[in-house]
XYZ file of C-alpha atoms in Angstrom:
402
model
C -48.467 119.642 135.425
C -45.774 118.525 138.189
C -48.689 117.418 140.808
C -50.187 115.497 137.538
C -47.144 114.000 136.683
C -46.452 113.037 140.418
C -49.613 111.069 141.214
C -49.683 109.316 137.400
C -46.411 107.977 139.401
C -48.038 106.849 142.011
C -50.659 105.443 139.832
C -48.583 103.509 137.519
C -48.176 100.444 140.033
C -52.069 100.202 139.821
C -52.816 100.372 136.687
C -49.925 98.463 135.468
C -51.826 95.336 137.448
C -54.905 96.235 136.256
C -54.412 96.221 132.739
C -52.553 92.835 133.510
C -55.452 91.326 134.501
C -57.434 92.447 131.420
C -54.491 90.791 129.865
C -54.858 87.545 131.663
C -58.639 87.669 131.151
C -58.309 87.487 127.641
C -55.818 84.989 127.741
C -58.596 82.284 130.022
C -60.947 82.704 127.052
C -58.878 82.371 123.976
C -57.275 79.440 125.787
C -60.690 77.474 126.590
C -61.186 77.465 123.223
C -58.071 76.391 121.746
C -58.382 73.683 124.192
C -61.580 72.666 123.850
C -60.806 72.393 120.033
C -58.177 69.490 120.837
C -54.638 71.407 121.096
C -52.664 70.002 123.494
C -52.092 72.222 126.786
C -48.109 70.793 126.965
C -47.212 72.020 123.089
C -49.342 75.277 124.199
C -46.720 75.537 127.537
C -43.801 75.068 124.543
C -45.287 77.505 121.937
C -46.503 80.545 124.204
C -42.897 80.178 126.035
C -40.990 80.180 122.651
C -43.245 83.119 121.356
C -42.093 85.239 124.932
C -38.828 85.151 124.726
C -38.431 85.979 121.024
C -40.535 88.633 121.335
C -38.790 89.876 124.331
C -35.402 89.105 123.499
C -34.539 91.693 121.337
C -35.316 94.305 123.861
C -33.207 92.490 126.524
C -30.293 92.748 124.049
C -30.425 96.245 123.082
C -31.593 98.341 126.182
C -29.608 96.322 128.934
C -26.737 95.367 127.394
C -24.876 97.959 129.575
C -26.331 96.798 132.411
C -26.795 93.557 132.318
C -25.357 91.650 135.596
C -23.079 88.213 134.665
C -24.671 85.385 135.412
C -23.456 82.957 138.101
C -24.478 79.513 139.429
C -26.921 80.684 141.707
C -28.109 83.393 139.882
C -28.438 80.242 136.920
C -29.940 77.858 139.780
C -32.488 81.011 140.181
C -33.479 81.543 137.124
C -34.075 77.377 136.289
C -36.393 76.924 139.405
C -37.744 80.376 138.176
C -38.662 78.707 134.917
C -39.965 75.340 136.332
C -42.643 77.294 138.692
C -43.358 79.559 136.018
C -43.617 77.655 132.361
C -43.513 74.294 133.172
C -45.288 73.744 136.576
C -48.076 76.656 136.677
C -48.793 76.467 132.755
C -49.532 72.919 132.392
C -51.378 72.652 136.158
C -53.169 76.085 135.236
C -54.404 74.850 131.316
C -55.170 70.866 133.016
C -57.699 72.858 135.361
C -59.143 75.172 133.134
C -59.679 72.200 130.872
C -61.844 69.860 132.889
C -63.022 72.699 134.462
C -64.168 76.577 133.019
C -62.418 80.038 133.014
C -64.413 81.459 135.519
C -63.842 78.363 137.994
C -60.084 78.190 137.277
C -60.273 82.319 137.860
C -62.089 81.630 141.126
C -59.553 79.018 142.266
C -56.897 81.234 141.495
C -57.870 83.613 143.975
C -55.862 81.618 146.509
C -53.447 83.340 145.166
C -52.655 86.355 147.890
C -53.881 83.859 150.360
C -50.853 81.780 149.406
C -48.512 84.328 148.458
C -48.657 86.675 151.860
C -48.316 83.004 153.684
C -45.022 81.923 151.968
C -43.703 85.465 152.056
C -44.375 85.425 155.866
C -42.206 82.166 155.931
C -39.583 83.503 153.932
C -39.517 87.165 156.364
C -40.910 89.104 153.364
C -43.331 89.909 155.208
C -43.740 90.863 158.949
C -47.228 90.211 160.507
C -47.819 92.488 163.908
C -51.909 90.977 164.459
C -51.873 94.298 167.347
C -51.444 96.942 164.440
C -54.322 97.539 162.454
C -52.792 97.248 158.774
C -51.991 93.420 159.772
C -55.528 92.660 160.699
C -56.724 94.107 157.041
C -54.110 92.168 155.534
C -55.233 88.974 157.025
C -58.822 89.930 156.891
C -58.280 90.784 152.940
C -56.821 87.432 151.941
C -59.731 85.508 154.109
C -62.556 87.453 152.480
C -60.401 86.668 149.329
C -60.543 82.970 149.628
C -64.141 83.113 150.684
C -65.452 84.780 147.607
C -63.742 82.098 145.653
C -64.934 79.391 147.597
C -68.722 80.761 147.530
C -68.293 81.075 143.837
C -67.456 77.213 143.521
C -69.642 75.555 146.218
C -72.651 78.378 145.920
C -74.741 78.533 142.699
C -77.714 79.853 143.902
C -80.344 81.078 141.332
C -79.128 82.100 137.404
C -78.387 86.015 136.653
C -80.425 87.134 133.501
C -77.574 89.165 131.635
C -79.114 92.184 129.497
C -76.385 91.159 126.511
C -77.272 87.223 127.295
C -80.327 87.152 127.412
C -81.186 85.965 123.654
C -77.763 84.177 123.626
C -77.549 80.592 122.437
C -74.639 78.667 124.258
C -71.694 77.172 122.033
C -69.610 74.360 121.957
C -67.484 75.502 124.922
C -70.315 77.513 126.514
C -72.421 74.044 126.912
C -69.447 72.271 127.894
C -68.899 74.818 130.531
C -72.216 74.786 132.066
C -72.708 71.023 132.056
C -70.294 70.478 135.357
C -71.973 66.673 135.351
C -69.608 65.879 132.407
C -66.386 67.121 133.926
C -63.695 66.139 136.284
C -64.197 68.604 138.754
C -62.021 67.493 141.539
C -58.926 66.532 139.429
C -59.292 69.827 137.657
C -59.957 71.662 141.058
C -56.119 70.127 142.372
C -54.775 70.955 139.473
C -55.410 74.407 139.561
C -54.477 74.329 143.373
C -51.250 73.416 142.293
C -50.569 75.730 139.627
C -51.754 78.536 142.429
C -48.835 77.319 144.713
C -46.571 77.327 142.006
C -47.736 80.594 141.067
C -47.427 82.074 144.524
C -43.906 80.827 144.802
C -42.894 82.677 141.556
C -43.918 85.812 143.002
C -41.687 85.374 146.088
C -38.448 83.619 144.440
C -38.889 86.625 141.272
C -38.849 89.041 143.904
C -35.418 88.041 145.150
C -34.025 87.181 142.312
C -34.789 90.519 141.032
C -32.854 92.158 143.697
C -29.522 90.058 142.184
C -30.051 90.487 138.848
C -31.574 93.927 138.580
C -32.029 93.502 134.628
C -35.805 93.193 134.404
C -36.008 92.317 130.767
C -32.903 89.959 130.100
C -34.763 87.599 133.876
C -38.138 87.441 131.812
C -35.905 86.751 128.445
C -34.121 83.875 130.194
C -37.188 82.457 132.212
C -38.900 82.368 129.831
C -35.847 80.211 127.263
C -35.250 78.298 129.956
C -38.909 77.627 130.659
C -39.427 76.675 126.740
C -36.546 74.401 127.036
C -37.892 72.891 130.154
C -41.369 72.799 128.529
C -40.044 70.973 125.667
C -38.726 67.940 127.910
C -41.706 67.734 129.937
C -44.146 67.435 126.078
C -41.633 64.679 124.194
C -42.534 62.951 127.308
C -45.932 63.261 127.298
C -47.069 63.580 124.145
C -45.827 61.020 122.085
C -47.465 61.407 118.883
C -46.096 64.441 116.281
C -49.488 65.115 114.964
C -49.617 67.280 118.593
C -47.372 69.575 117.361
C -48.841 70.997 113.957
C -50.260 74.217 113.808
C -51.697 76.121 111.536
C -53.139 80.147 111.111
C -56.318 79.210 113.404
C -57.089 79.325 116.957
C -54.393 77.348 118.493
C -51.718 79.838 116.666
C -53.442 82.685 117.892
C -53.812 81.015 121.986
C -50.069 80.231 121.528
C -48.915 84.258 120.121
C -51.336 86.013 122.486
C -50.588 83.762 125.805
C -46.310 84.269 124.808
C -46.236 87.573 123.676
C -48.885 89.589 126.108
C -49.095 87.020 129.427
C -45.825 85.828 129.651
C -43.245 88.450 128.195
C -45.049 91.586 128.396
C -46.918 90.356 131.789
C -43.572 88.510 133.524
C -41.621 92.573 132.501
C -44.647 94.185 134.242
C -45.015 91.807 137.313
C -41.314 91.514 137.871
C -41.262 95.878 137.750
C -43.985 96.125 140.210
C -42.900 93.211 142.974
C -39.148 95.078 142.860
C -41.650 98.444 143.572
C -43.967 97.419 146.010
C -43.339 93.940 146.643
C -44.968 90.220 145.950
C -48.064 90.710 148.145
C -48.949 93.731 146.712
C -48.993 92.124 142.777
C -50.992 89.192 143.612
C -53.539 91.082 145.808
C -54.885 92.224 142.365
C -55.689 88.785 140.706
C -59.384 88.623 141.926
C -59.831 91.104 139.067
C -59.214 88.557 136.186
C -62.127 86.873 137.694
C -64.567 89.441 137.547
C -63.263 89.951 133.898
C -63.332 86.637 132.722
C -66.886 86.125 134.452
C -68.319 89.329 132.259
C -65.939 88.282 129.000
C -67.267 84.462 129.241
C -70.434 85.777 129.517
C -70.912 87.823 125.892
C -67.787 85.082 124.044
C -68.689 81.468 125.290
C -72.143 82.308 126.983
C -71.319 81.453 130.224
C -74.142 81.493 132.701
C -73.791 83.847 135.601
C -75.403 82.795 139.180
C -75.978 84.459 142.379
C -73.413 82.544 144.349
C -70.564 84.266 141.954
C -71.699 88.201 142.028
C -71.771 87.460 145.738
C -68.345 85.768 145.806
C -67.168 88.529 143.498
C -68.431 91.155 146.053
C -66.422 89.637 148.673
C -63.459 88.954 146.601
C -63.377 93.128 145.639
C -63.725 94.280 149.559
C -60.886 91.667 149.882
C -59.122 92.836 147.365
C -59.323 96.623 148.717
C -58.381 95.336 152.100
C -55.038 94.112 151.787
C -54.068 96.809 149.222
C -55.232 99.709 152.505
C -53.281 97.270 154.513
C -50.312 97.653 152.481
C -50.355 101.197 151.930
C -50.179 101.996 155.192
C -47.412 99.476 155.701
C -45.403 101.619 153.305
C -46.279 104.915 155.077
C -45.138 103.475 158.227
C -41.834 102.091 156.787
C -41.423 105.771 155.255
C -41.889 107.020 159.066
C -39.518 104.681 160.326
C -36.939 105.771 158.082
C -37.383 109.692 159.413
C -37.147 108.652 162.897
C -33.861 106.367 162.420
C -31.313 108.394 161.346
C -27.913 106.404 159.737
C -24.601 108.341 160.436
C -21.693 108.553 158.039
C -18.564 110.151 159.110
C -16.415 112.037 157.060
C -13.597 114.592 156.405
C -13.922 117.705 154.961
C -11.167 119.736 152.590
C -10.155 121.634 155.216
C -9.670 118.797 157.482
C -12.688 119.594 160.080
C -14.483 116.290 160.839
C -17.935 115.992 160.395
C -21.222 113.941 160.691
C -23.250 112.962 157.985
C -26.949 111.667 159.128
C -28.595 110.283 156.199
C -32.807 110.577 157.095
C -35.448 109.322 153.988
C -33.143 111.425 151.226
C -32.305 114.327 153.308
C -28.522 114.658 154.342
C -27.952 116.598 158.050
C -24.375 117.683 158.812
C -23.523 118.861 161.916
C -19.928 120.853 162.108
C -18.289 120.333 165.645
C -16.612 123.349 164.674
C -19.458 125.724 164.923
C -21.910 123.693 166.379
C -24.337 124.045 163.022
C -26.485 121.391 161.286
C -26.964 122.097 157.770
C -29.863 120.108 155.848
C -29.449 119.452 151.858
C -32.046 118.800 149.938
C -32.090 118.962 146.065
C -29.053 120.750 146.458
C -30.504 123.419 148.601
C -28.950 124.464 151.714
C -30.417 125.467 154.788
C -28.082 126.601 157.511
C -30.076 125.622 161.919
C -28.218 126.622 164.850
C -27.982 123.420 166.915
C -25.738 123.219 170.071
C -23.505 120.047 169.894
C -24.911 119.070 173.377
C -28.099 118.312 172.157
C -27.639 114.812 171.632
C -31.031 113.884 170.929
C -31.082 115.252 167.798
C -27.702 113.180 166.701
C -27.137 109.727 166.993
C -24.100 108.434 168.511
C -20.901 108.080 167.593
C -19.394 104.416 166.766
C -15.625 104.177 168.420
């Protein structure tokens, strides 16, 4: 049961993202139609927002309100920028795109996203790249095979895959409108959704720092996502200038708005923000090329989207990406773990009796070495193991600071 309930820890990191993606897939198709049946993608922004943070609010209040850090002006100035990459910027980039475009495309554009997020976290010294060590090289490699599968799943067609459950399946309303690329803005939609992957990238990299001032996971998302609706809000009264935009009813739009707030923005931004402050900003976005594959499958049976050549082969690409950087960061972390064990951090202090000792602090294990006696002892789980060391070994201690 303990070697179970040790590697369902491990797991939890990847599956967490996984399920996220399944969350975001669902989101892309439920959203293509709300659009497609003439809801505005700023009101969506407003409504999904709004929908987050009172469905997340309540748990901020109750389970942190022990914990929860005070909020100061940069923390504030955080947060805001947090909610204008987030709500404001990505959502209404991301839903422009996947209008004039189709969820699969906007999926397969959004697979920039490790490209651009190991790029800004290099800028920002998040990340270290060393192109002699090998883990750097599948890193890099990852996020280029990454980007090409995306790229040969927008410029490469190639010949149409006959789906078993598609076969006999007529196209609707949004199905023919995604297949007929000769009546959309494809360039406009393909910046769009450029931007919103920038924007998107940068939220992974500011959310992991902020996260590191405000350790409260849920009160961040609670207040990103307020601030975002608030933000979101400004942006639509001046856009949308007509208040028929804002009406909705118990249809499709309602349900876009309640499933986007409530499972892709507070229940997703919680997740994300647990797993960055785990194993960092790289490591979340490296799983996005999932929603893709998702999506592809899901548009497939819902809005009988057509499946060719050039995206199973982009898709291939985009998974041996995909696997690349996440080897590459695994052994990153064993290496930092290694690192740790062979840089020992003294402490000096004073025992009850008034003998002075060293304290060298290794990866969780504490050494103490009595002058006295010349004896290190090792704790561990508050067991004690007693190892005759002569003081004069010095390479076994580190040195003293004057």
């Amino acid at each position: 049961m303990e070697g179970c309930s040790k590697l369902f820890q491990k797991c939890k990191p990847y599956l967490a993202m996984i399920s996220l993606q399944f969350g975001y897939a669902g989101m892309n198709i439920i959203t293509k139609v709300s659009l497609n049946h003439g809801m505005s993608h700023y009101v969506l922004v407003v409504y999904r927002h709004a929908f987050a943070t009172l469905s997340i609010a309540p748990f901020a209040l109750i389970l942190e309100r022990k914990v929860r850090p005070k909020i100061t002006f940069p923390i504030f100035l955080q947060i805001f920028v947090l909610a204008l990459l987030g709500p404001v910027i990505d959502q209404n980039f991301y839903y422009a795109g996947l209008k004039f475009t189709s969820p699969t495309f906007s999926c397969a554009m959004s697979n920039m996203l490790p490209a651009m997020t190991f790029v800004l976290a290099v800028i920002c010294r998040m990340e270290k790249v060393h192109m002699k060590k090998l883990r750097c090289q599948a890193k890099v490699l990852g996020t280029l095979l990454t980007v090409a599968g995306a790229m040969l799943m927008t410029l490469y067609k190639g010949p149409l895959m006959e789906m078993a459950w598609s076969k006999h399946s007529s196209p609707g309303h949004s199905g023919a409108a995604a297949a007929d690329s000769t009546d959309k803005d494809w360039f406009k939609g393909c910046i769009f959704l450029i931007i919103a992957t920038l924007a998107w990238a940068s939220l992974f990299v500011l959310q992991a720092a902020a996260i590191k001032k405000y350790d409260a996971p849920l009160s961040l998302t609670t207040l990103i996502c307020g601030v975002g609706t608030l933000q979101a809000i400004a942006v639509t009264l001046v856009m949308e200038h007509k208040t028929s935009v804002w009406k909705i009813g118990f249809d499709m739009n309602l349900l876009a708005a309640a499933y986007a707030g409530i499972v892709t923005s507070s229940i997703a931004y919680y997740v994300q923000g647990l797993v960055i402050q785990e194993k960092g900003p790289v490591f979340a976005s490296a799983f996005s090329p999932l929603m893709m594959i998702v999506v592809a499958i899901m548009g497939s049976f819902i809005l009988a989207e057509k499946i060719y050549l050039g995206g199973v082969l982009g898709a291939v690409l985009i998974v041996f990406g995909l696997y690349s950087v996440l080897w590459g960061k695994h052994k990153e972390n064993k290496e930092k773990k290694m690192e740790a064990l062979d840089i020992p951090v003294v402490v000096k202090g004073v025992e009850g009796n008034g003998k002075v000792m060293e304290m060298i602090e290794v990866d969780g294990f504490e050494l103490e070495k009595a002058k006295a006696n010349n004896t290190v002892v090792s704790s561990l789980d508050k067991a004690v193991v007693a190892v005759n060391v002569p003081v004069q070994d010095k390479s076994l201690l580190a040195k003293e600071e004057p």
